[in-house]
Amino acid sequence: MAGLREKKKAETRTAITEAAVRLFAEKGYEKTSIEDIARAAGIGKATVYGYFPAKDDIFLAYCDDELEESFARLQAEEGGEETLLEQLINFFMIKFTFITKNREFGRQLLREMVFPRQVNEKAKEHDPRYFDILEEFFQAAQQRGEIAADQNMFYLSVHFFSLYLGALAGWYAGYVHSHQEVEDGLRILFTQALEGIAR
Amino acid sequence: MAGLREKKKAETRTAITEAAVRLFAEKGYEKTSIEDIARAAGIGKATVYGYFPAKDDIFLAYCDDELEESFARLQAEEGGEETLLEQLINFFMIKFTFITKNREFGRQLLREMVFPRQVNEKAKEHDPRYFDILEEFFQAAQQRGEIAADQNMFYLSVHFFSLYLGALAGWYAGYVHSHQEVEDGLRILFTQALEGIAR
DNA sequence: CCATAAACTCGAACGCGGTCGAGTTTTTTC
DNA sequence: GAAAAAACTCGACCGCGTTCGAGTTTATGG
């Protein structure tokens, strides 16, 4: 019964995202028009809108791939014997390096993730994955006695994530320029936080 | 000599911003077209681009007014006998209430201020004014003995500003919904930070 | 199977942000 | 005060994101 339709739909959707991923990487987001994508996917321009409500949403599909890659690298890291501070610096610097690999891409993605146009269900799947990694760090640090036992894991994650956001804001606003400056700044902020958390 | 030209130019510029402010407030940013603004200002559409390089820049001129108002309210507050924690909560909740007065306006402004398209000279005039207020709080708190003497005022400001950013992100991502929740969250995060900062 | 409904496709057109360039007004130069 | 230069204005146009609507394909039910 069904099937033929669904299969074709899935194929077309894939064709769109693949064409978009390729073109975005080649020419950049702004320089790639919907018509370019449609042509590359072998369909009409208007048909794209049957699959994605707006251009930004195609971009977000593209981001999913990229985020997946970053996430994999984050999990691979697993430095087990560093201090919590070093683990956190490491974690966020990987994220930072990834997101600022291309300034424009990072800016666009951050705008969409930090101040989304509407509450974003997709983000609510992503975020916990990062928070889980952070919470593992905290758990281990707690067992090593590096942080107090009564700390709320979730708010700890939020705390460091916020400081990371601040660093990104400083980067995009032009207050810090090199990766080293960002790392130094994060270290200062994290230490401020930790010296309280660790008493 | 000059004068006639300059005066006319200033008048036209004012006419544009005033028309824009009125129309943005009436119909919202997206729904207001450059042509609307031009017509309301009594000039041609293309002329607008002689005064502002892009639509967003007219929006930012509009924001200047709004930010000025918010800033005035912030300075008027001056609660002198509260604890640092309460002062900070107060300060950031005023900012939060202002910026989320209109969700769309706040989102757009935040995107532009936190992740600007290019390094923004205007922002570099604004930011220090807020940081100055914060540093006064810290100075006073230091004299009261609420925080350690060796803290770097600038990074303290950055720290709390970052936590505020985190709260905004939580709001726009839909993790917290009421002002009370935001305030509660800020209080937890600020306390985490302070208990370190205050030893 | 056929008839009817539902879903999908896409050329054409719309709206809007932004640019061009020719015409006009002001300033400068001598 | 005339001629050249510079600055300003705006109708016409371009490109692109998005929508419309008519035509086509697939699914459904008797």
mmCIF file of N, CA and C in Angstrom, chain A residues 111, chain B residues 29-30 56 59 103-113 172:
data_model
loop_
_atom_site.group_PDB
_atom_site.id
_atom_site.type_symbol
_atom_site.label_atom_id
_atom_site.label_comp_id
_atom_site.label_asym_id
_atom_site.label_seq_id
_atom_site.Cartn_x
_atom_site.Cartn_y
_atom_site.Cartn_z
ATOM 1 N N ARG A 111 23.488 31.751 16.937
ATOM 2 C CA ARG A 111 22.285 32.574 17.010
ATOM 3 C C ARG A 111 21.046 31.700 17.072
ATOM 4 N N TYR B 29 9.275 44.729 13.637
ATOM 5 C CA TYR B 29 10.420 44.915 12.745
ATOM 6 C C TYR B 29 10.214 44.261 11.385
ATOM 7 N N GLU B 30 9.863 42.988 11.412
ATOM 8 C CA GLU B 30 9.762 42.219 10.166
ATOM 9 C C GLU B 30 8.672 42.770 9.251
ATOM 10 N N ASP B 56 19.036 46.375 9.387
ATOM 11 C CA ASP B 56 19.396 46.077 10.773
ATOM 12 C C ASP B 56 19.977 47.295 11.472
ATOM 13 N N PHE B 59 17.402 49.367 12.817
ATOM 14 C CA PHE B 59 16.921 48.694 14.030
ATOM 15 C C PHE B 59 17.830 49.019 15.215
ATOM 16 N N ARG B 103 9.268 39.653 23.159
ATOM 17 C CA ARG B 103 10.141 38.503 22.911
ATOM 18 C C ARG B 103 10.931 38.641 21.606
ATOM 19 N N GLU B 104 10.251 39.077 20.560
ATOM 20 C CA GLU B 104 10.899 39.191 19.252
ATOM 21 C C GLU B 104 11.971 40.271 19.246
ATOM 22 N N PHE B 105 11.611 41.399 19.834
ATOM 23 C CA PHE B 105 12.565 42.511 19.918
ATOM 24 C C PHE B 105 13.812 42.074 20.661
ATOM 25 N N GLY B 106 13.597 41.412 21.794
ATOM 26 C CA GLY B 106 14.733 40.972 22.600
ATOM 27 C C GLY B 106 15.600 39.971 21.859
ATOM 28 N N ARG B 107 14.967 39.058 21.189
ATOM 29 C CA ARG B 107 15.722 38.030 20.476
ATOM 30 C C ARG B 107 16.626 38.671 19.418
ATOM 31 N N GLN B 108 16.016 39.550 18.656
ATOM 32 C CA GLN B 108 16.761 40.205 17.586
ATOM 33 C C GLN B 108 17.924 41.025 18.143
ATOM 34 N N LEU B 109 17.638 41.784 19.182
ATOM 35 C CA LEU B 109 18.674 42.636 19.770
ATOM 36 C C LEU B 109 19.801 41.795 20.360
ATOM 37 N N LEU B 110 19.427 40.730 21.063
ATOM 38 C CA LEU B 110 20.441 39.870 21.674
ATOM 39 C C LEU B 110 21.310 39.206 20.621
ATOM 40 N N ARG B 111 20.679 38.720 19.570
ATOM 41 C CA ARG B 111 21.452 38.093 18.496
ATOM 42 C C ARG B 111 22.499 39.073 17.987
ATOM 43 N N GLU B 112 22.072 40.303 17.821
ATOM 44 C CA GLU B 112 22.968 41.304 17.246
ATOM 45 C C GLU B 112 24.044 41.739 18.239
ATOM 46 N N MET B 113 23.715 41.709 19.517
ATOM 47 C CA MET B 113 24.690 42.187 20.496
ATOM 48 C C MET B 113 25.638 41.091 20.961
ATOM 49 N N TYR B 172 15.052 31.628 26.154
ATOM 50 C CA TYR B 172 14.711 31.572 24.724
ATOM 51 C C TYR B 172 14.629 30.134 24.220
#
